């Protein structure tokens, strides 16, 4: 192919494309395993899928997919659910798009942004695209270190990113620690807390952050329908913040970004909180099963607060390859500079058992 000869500016030159987990098709071809037999524990998806009510809503919405989407019902349902008003919300094509909107709205080449070592990769990736200097602060036992992040603040700092619980480490900063941090951040700096896994926390913890919005006008919280709600393939996420910031983000947003089908599914999923509770309970049990099984194999795990556990292995790359050969997909973390760890998503009890059985048979 001829070189298109386009000028790559500095921002693009340093971008590394995000690599999602290997696809089932790739594994099926490479290792000659039927797709139905592949165990997908690599992308933190809900192993049970979405609420049946969301699936029904998708069927129904298909009939009106020739119409442009109307997001009012989802904005109303979300504002009810979160106890915020609709003008505090912004919808994104996954919360990843909200991360992108924040970076585009508030970062530029002459500014700085702060993110912790081992933080969710999209936070730095979207920041780099804006041309801002991305300051990475050292983690403490693989978790974000709020003090290190505060020390990195300068006159040029515009946005500080946290993921809590964080992916890929699974670590979690308790509410008291976050609140102490928010108290110390200068009010003109935006703090973004990516809470993609909040529904897996104890209910008294997961609702606390929304209350902070009343005290900290510089706070943006991110949520997603990709994890506990099981709608990863439909790409729906959101931000909730004060109305001024929400208005700015909505002005950066493409007007009709969420599809008719996605909106309908999200509304139905949100209304089925019994399903969410069941997912949380199953995840809790599955996480325990994995942690106990890994402990029996004398492996060390990081603290796990989401729907996955990150485990340290002497030969993580070889183990990953051996698992793939058996059709078991987990996530290697070399891109995160964690070459001795693998991230394992909580599957069904059977899937967890298969994973543990395979690990037991792989020579360390
Ligand atoms: C999975 C995940 C998201 C969600 O991404 P979507 O774009 O909403 O699918 C956001 N943040 C973190 C930390 C995640 O792990």
Coordinates of C-alpha atoms and ligand atoms in Angstrom, one line a residue:
X1 CA 0.0 0.0 0.0
X2 CA 1.3 3.5 -0.8
X3 CA 2.1 5.7 2.2
X4 CA -0.7 8.3 2.5
X5 CA 2.0 10.9 3.4
X6 CA -0.1 12.6 6.1
X7 CA 1.6 14.7 8.7
X8 CA 1.4 12.9 12.1
X9 CA 1.6 15.5 14.8
X10 CA 3.2 14.8 18.2
X11 CA -0.1 13.8 19.8
X12 CA -0.8 11.0 17.3
X13 CA 2.8 9.8 17.0
X14 CA 2.9 8.8 20.7
X15 CA -0.5 7.1 20.7
X16 CA -0.6 3.3 21.3
X17 CA -3.8 1.8 19.9
X18 CA -5.9 0.2 22.7
X19 CA -5.9 -3.5 22.4
X20 CA -9.1 -5.1 23.5
X21 CA -9.1 -8.7 24.6
X22 CA -8.5 -11.3 21.8
X23 CA -11.7 -12.2 20.0
X24 CA -13.3 -15.6 20.1
X25 CA -12.8 -15.9 16.4
X26 CA -9.1 -15.4 16.7
X27 CA -8.8 -18.1 19.4
X28 CA -11.0 -20.5 17.6
X29 CA -8.8 -20.2 14.4
X30 CA -5.4 -20.2 16.2
X31 CA -6.0 -23.0 18.6
X32 CA -8.7 -24.9 16.7
X33 CA -11.3 -24.7 19.4
X34 CA -15.0 -24.4 18.8
X35 CA -16.3 -20.9 19.7
X36 CA -18.9 -22.5 22.0
X37 CA -16.1 -24.0 24.1
X38 CA -14.2 -20.8 24.7
X39 CA -14.2 -19.5 28.2
X40 CA -14.1 -15.7 28.1
X41 CA -12.6 -14.3 31.3
X42 CA -10.6 -11.6 29.7
X43 CA -12.8 -8.5 29.3
X44 CA -14.7 -8.1 32.6
X45 CA -18.1 -8.8 31.0
X46 CA -21.1 -10.1 32.9
X47 CA -20.9 -13.8 32.3
X48 CA -24.7 -14.2 32.7
X49 CA -25.5 -11.5 30.1
X50 CA -28.1 -8.8 30.5
X51 CA -31.5 -8.7 32.3
X52 CA -34.1 -10.6 30.2
X53 CA -36.1 -7.4 30.5
X54 CA -33.4 -5.5 28.7
X55 CA -33.3 -8.2 26.0
X56 CA -37.1 -7.8 25.5
X57 CA -36.7 -4.0 25.3
X58 CA -34.1 -4.5 22.5
X59 CA -36.6 -6.6 20.5
X60 CA -39.3 -4.0 20.9
X61 CA -37.0 -1.1 20.1
X62 CA -35.9 -2.8 16.9
X63 CA -39.2 -1.8 15.5
X64 CA -38.5 1.9 15.8
X65 CA -34.8 1.8 14.9
X66 CA -35.6 3.7 11.7
X67 CA -36.2 6.8 13.9
X68 CA -33.5 9.0 15.4
X69 CA -33.0 8.2 19.1
X70 CA -34.6 10.1 21.9
X71 CA -32.6 10.0 25.1
X72 CA -35.1 11.5 27.5
X73 CA -36.3 8.3 29.0
X74 CA -32.8 7.2 29.8
X75 CA -31.9 10.6 31.2
X76 CA -35.0 10.5 33.4
X77 CA -34.4 6.9 34.6
X78 CA -30.8 7.7 35.4
X79 CA -31.5 10.8 37.2
X80 CA -34.1 8.9 39.3
X81 CA -31.6 6.1 40.0
X82 CA -28.7 8.4 40.9
X83 CA -30.7 11.1 42.7
X84 CA -29.4 13.8 40.4
X85 CA -31.2 16.0 38.0
X86 CA -31.2 15.3 34.2
X87 CA -29.1 18.5 33.6
X88 CA -26.3 16.9 35.6
X89 CA -25.9 14.1 33.1
X90 CA -24.1 13.3 29.9
X91 CA -24.5 10.1 28.0
X92 CA -21.6 8.5 26.2
X93 CA -20.9 5.7 23.8
X94 CA -19.5 3.7 26.7
X95 CA -18.0 5.7 29.5
X96 CA -14.9 5.8 27.3
X97 CA -16.6 8.4 25.2
X98 CA -17.2 10.5 28.3
X99 CA -13.5 10.3 29.1
X100 CA -12.8 11.5 25.6
X101 CA -15.3 14.4 25.9
X102 CA -13.7 15.5 29.2
X103 CA -10.2 15.4 27.7
X104 CA -11.4 17.4 24.6
X105 CA -13.3 20.0 26.7
X106 CA -10.8 20.6 29.4
X107 CA -7.3 19.6 28.2
X108 CA -5.1 21.2 25.5
X109 CA -1.4 21.1 24.7
X110 CA -0.4 23.8 27.2
X111 CA -2.0 22.0 30.2
X112 CA -1.3 19.0 32.5
X113 CA -3.3 16.1 33.7
X114 CA -2.6 13.6 36.5
X115 CA -3.2 9.9 36.5
X116 CA -1.8 7.1 38.7
X117 CA 0.5 4.4 37.5
X118 CA -1.6 1.2 36.7
X119 CA -4.8 3.3 36.2
X120 CA -7.3 2.3 33.5
X121 CA -5.4 2.9 30.3
X122 CA -8.2 4.9 28.6
X123 CA -7.7 7.8 31.0
X124 CA -4.1 8.5 29.8
X125 CA -4.9 7.5 26.2
X126 CA -7.7 10.0 25.8
X127 CA -5.6 12.7 27.6
X128 CA -2.7 12.2 25.3
X129 CA -5.0 12.8 22.3
X130 CA -5.7 16.3 23.7
X131 CA -2.1 17.1 23.5
X132 CA -1.8 17.7 27.3
X133 CA 1.2 16.5 29.3
X134 CA 0.1 13.4 31.1
X135 CA 1.8 13.2 34.5
X136 CA 1.8 9.6 35.9
X137 CA 2.3 9.3 39.7
X138 CA 3.7 6.2 41.4
X139 CA 1.2 3.7 42.8
X140 CA 1.3 2.4 46.3
X141 CA 0.9 -1.4 46.5
X142 CA -0.6 -1.2 43.0
X143 CA -3.3 1.2 44.2
X144 CA -3.6 4.9 43.4
X145 CA -1.7 7.1 45.9
X146 CA -3.8 10.2 46.4
X147 CA -0.9 12.0 48.2
X148 CA 1.4 11.4 45.2
X149 CA -1.3 12.8 42.9
X150 CA -1.8 15.9 45.0
X151 CA 2.0 16.5 45.0
X152 CA 2.0 16.5 41.2
X153 CA -0.5 19.4 41.0
X154 CA 0.9 22.5 39.3
X155 CA -0.5 25.7 37.9
X156 CA -1.1 23.9 34.6
X157 CA -3.1 21.0 36.1
X158 CA -6.6 20.9 34.7
X159 CA -7.9 17.3 35.3
X160 CA -7.1 14.6 37.8
X161 CA -8.3 11.1 36.9
X162 CA -9.0 8.2 39.3
X163 CA -10.6 4.8 38.7
X164 CA -12.2 3.4 41.8
X165 CA -12.3 0.5 41.9
X166 CA -9.4 0.5 39.4
X167 CA -9.0 -1.8 36.4
X168 CA -6.7 -3.7 35.9
X169 CA -5.6 -3.9 39.6
X170 CA -8.9 -4.3 41.3
X171 CA -7.8 -2.0 44.1
X172 CA -10.2 0.4 45.8
X173 CA -9.8 3.6 47.9
X174 CA -12.4 3.8 50.6
X175 CA -14.8 6.8 50.6
X176 CA -13.0 8.5 53.6
X177 CA -9.8 8.5 51.6
X178 CA -11.4 9.9 48.5
X179 CA -13.2 12.6 50.4
X180 CA -10.0 13.7 52.1
X181 CA -8.5 13.9 48.7
X182 CA -11.4 16.0 47.3
X183 CA -11.0 18.4 50.2
X184 CA -7.4 19.1 49.2
X185 CA -7.7 19.4 45.4
X186 CA -8.0 23.1 44.4
X187 CA -11.5 23.9 43.3
X188 CA -10.6 24.9 39.7
X189 CA -9.2 21.5 38.9
X190 CA -11.6 18.8 37.7
X191 CA -11.5 15.5 39.5
X192 CA -12.9 12.6 37.5
X193 CA -13.7 9.3 39.3
X194 CA -14.4 6.5 37.0
X195 CA -16.7 4.1 38.8
X196 CA -17.3 1.4 36.2
X197 CA -17.3 -1.2 39.0
X198 CA -19.2 0.6 41.7
X199 CA -22.3 -1.7 41.6
X200 CA -20.1 -4.5 42.9
X201 CA -19.4 -2.6 46.1
X202 CA -21.4 -2.7 49.2
X203 CA -24.5 -0.5 48.6
X204 CA -23.7 1.9 51.4
X205 CA -20.3 2.6 49.6
X206 CA -21.6 2.8 46.1
X207 CA -24.1 5.5 46.6
X208 CA -21.9 7.7 48.7
X209 CA -20.0 9.3 45.8
X210 CA -23.2 10.9 44.3
X211 CA -23.6 12.8 47.5
X212 CA -20.2 14.4 47.0
X213 CA -21.5 16.2 43.9
X214 CA -23.3 18.6 46.2
X215 CA -20.1 19.5 48.0
X216 CA -17.5 19.4 45.1
X217 CA -18.6 21.3 42.0
X218 CA -15.4 20.2 40.3
X219 CA -16.3 16.5 40.5
X220 CA -17.3 14.3 37.6
X221 CA -18.4 10.7 38.3
X222 CA -18.4 8.1 35.4
X223 CA -20.7 5.1 35.2
X224 CA -21.2 2.4 32.6
X225 CA -23.8 -0.2 31.4
X226 CA -20.9 -2.4 30.2
X227 CA -20.2 -4.3 33.5
X228 CA -22.8 -5.3 36.0
X229 CA -25.7 -4.4 33.6
X230 CA -24.2 -6.7 30.9
X231 CA -24.7 -4.3 27.9
X232 CA -21.0 -4.0 26.9
X233 CA -21.8 -4.6 23.2
X234 CA -24.3 -1.8 23.1
X235 CA -21.7 0.8 24.3
X236 CA -23.6 3.0 26.9
X237 CA -22.0 5.0 29.7
X238 CA -22.6 8.3 31.4
X239 CA -21.1 11.1 33.5
X240 CA -22.8 12.8 36.3
X241 CA -21.5 16.2 37.5
X242 CA -22.6 19.7 38.3
X243 CA -25.0 21.3 35.6
X244 CA -22.3 23.7 34.4
X245 CA -19.8 21.0 33.6
X246 CA -22.5 18.8 32.2
X247 CA -23.6 21.6 29.8
X248 CA -20.0 21.9 28.6
X249 CA -19.7 18.1 28.1
X250 CA -23.1 18.0 26.3
X251 CA -21.9 20.7 23.9
X252 CA -18.8 18.7 23.1
X253 CA -20.9 15.5 22.6
X254 CA -22.3 14.4 19.3
X255 CA -26.0 15.1 19.7
X256 CA -27.5 11.7 18.9
X257 CA -24.6 9.4 20.1
X258 CA -26.6 6.6 21.8
X259 CA -28.7 4.4 19.6
X260 CA -32.4 3.8 19.9
X261 CA -31.8 0.2 20.7
X262 CA -29.1 1.0 23.3
X263 CA -31.3 3.6 25.0
X264 CA -34.2 1.2 25.4
X265 CA -32.0 -1.6 26.7
X266 CA -30.4 0.7 29.3
X267 CA -33.7 2.0 30.6
X268 CA -35.0 -1.6 31.0
X269 CA -31.7 -2.7 32.6
X270 CA -31.8 0.2 35.1
X271 CA -35.3 -0.7 36.0
X272 CA -34.4 -4.3 36.8
X273 CA -32.4 -3.7 40.0
X274 CA -33.3 -7.2 41.2
X275 CA -31.2 -8.5 38.3
X276 CA -28.3 -6.2 39.4
X277 CA -28.5 -7.4 42.9
X278 CA -28.4 -11.0 41.7
X279 CA -25.4 -10.2 39.5
X280 CA -23.7 -8.6 42.5
X281 CA -24.3 -11.7 44.7
X282 CA -23.1 -14.1 42.0
X283 CA -20.0 -12.0 41.4
X284 CA -19.3 -12.0 45.1
X285 CA -19.5 -15.8 45.3
X286 CA -17.5 -16.3 42.1
X287 CA -14.8 -13.9 43.3
X288 CA -14.6 -15.9 46.5
X289 CA -14.3 -19.1 44.6
X290 CA -11.5 -17.7 42.4
X291 CA -9.6 -16.2 45.3
X292 CA -9.9 -19.4 47.4
X293 CA -8.8 -21.5 44.5
X294 CA -5.8 -19.3 43.7
X295 CA -4.8 -19.3 47.3
X296 CA -4.9 -23.1 47.3
X297 CA -2.4 -22.9 44.4
X298 CA -0.2 -20.6 46.5
X299 CA -0.7 -17.7 44.2
X300 CA -0.8 -14.1 45.4
X301 CA -3.7 -11.9 44.4
X302 CA -4.3 -8.1 44.5
X303 CA -7.2 -6.8 46.6
X304 CA -10.3 -7.4 44.4
X305 CA -13.3 -5.0 44.4
X306 CA -14.7 -5.5 40.9
X307 CA -15.7 -8.4 38.8
X308 CA -12.2 -9.7 38.3
X309 CA -9.1 -10.7 40.3
X310 CA -5.5 -9.9 39.4
X311 CA -3.0 -12.6 40.2
X312 CA 0.8 -12.6 40.3
X313 CA 2.4 -15.5 38.5
X314 CA 6.1 -16.5 38.0
X315 CA 5.6 -17.0 34.2
X316 CA 2.5 -15.0 33.4
X317 CA 3.1 -15.0 29.6
X318 CA 3.6 -18.8 29.4
X319 CA 0.6 -19.4 31.7
X320 CA -1.5 -17.1 29.5
X321 CA -0.5 -19.0 26.4
X322 CA -1.2 -22.4 28.0
X323 CA -4.6 -21.2 29.1
X324 CA -5.4 -20.0 25.5
X325 CA -4.5 -23.4 24.2
X326 CA -7.3 -24.8 26.4
X327 CA -9.7 -22.1 25.2
X328 CA -9.5 -20.0 28.3
X329 CA -9.0 -16.3 27.8
X330 CA -7.7 -14.1 30.6
X331 CA -6.0 -10.7 30.3
X332 CA -2.2 -10.3 30.3
X333 CA -1.1 -7.0 31.7
X334 CA 2.2 -6.3 29.8
X335 CA 0.7 -3.1 28.4
X336 CA 0.3 -1.9 32.0
X337 CA 3.9 -2.7 32.8
X338 CA 2.7 -5.6 35.0
X339 CA 4.3 -8.5 33.1
X340 CA 4.0 -10.9 36.1
X341 CA 0.2 -10.5 36.5
X342 CA -2.9 -11.8 34.8
X343 CA -6.3 -10.3 35.2
X344 CA -9.1 -12.9 35.5
X345 CA -12.8 -11.9 35.1
X346 CA -15.2 -13.7 37.4
X347 CA -17.1 -16.2 35.3
X348 CA -19.9 -18.7 36.1
X349 CA -19.0 -21.3 38.8
X350 CA -18.3 -23.8 36.1
X351 CA -16.0 -21.4 34.2
X352 CA -14.2 -20.5 37.4
X353 CA -13.7 -24.2 38.1
X354 CA -12.3 -24.8 34.6
X355 CA -9.9 -22.0 35.0
X356 CA -8.6 -23.2 38.4
X357 CA -8.3 -26.7 37.1
X358 CA -6.3 -25.5 34.1
X359 CA -4.0 -23.4 36.3
X360 CA -3.4 -26.4 38.6
X361 CA -2.2 -28.5 35.6
X362 CA 0.1 -25.8 34.1
X363 CA 3.6 -26.1 35.5
X364 CA 4.6 -22.9 37.3
Ligands
LIG1 C1 -14.8 -1.4 31.6 C2 -14.4 0.0 32.1 C3 -15.0 1.1 31.7 C4 -16.2 1.0 30.8 O1 -15.9 1.2 29.5 P1 -17.2 1.4 28.5 O2 -16.6 2.3 27.5 O3 -18.3 2.0 29.3 O4 -17.5 0.0 28.0 C5 -14.6 2.3 32.2 N1 -13.6 2.4 33.1 C6 -13.0 1.3 33.6 C7 -12.0 1.4 34.7 C8 -13.4 0.1 33.1 O5 -12.8 -1.0 33.5

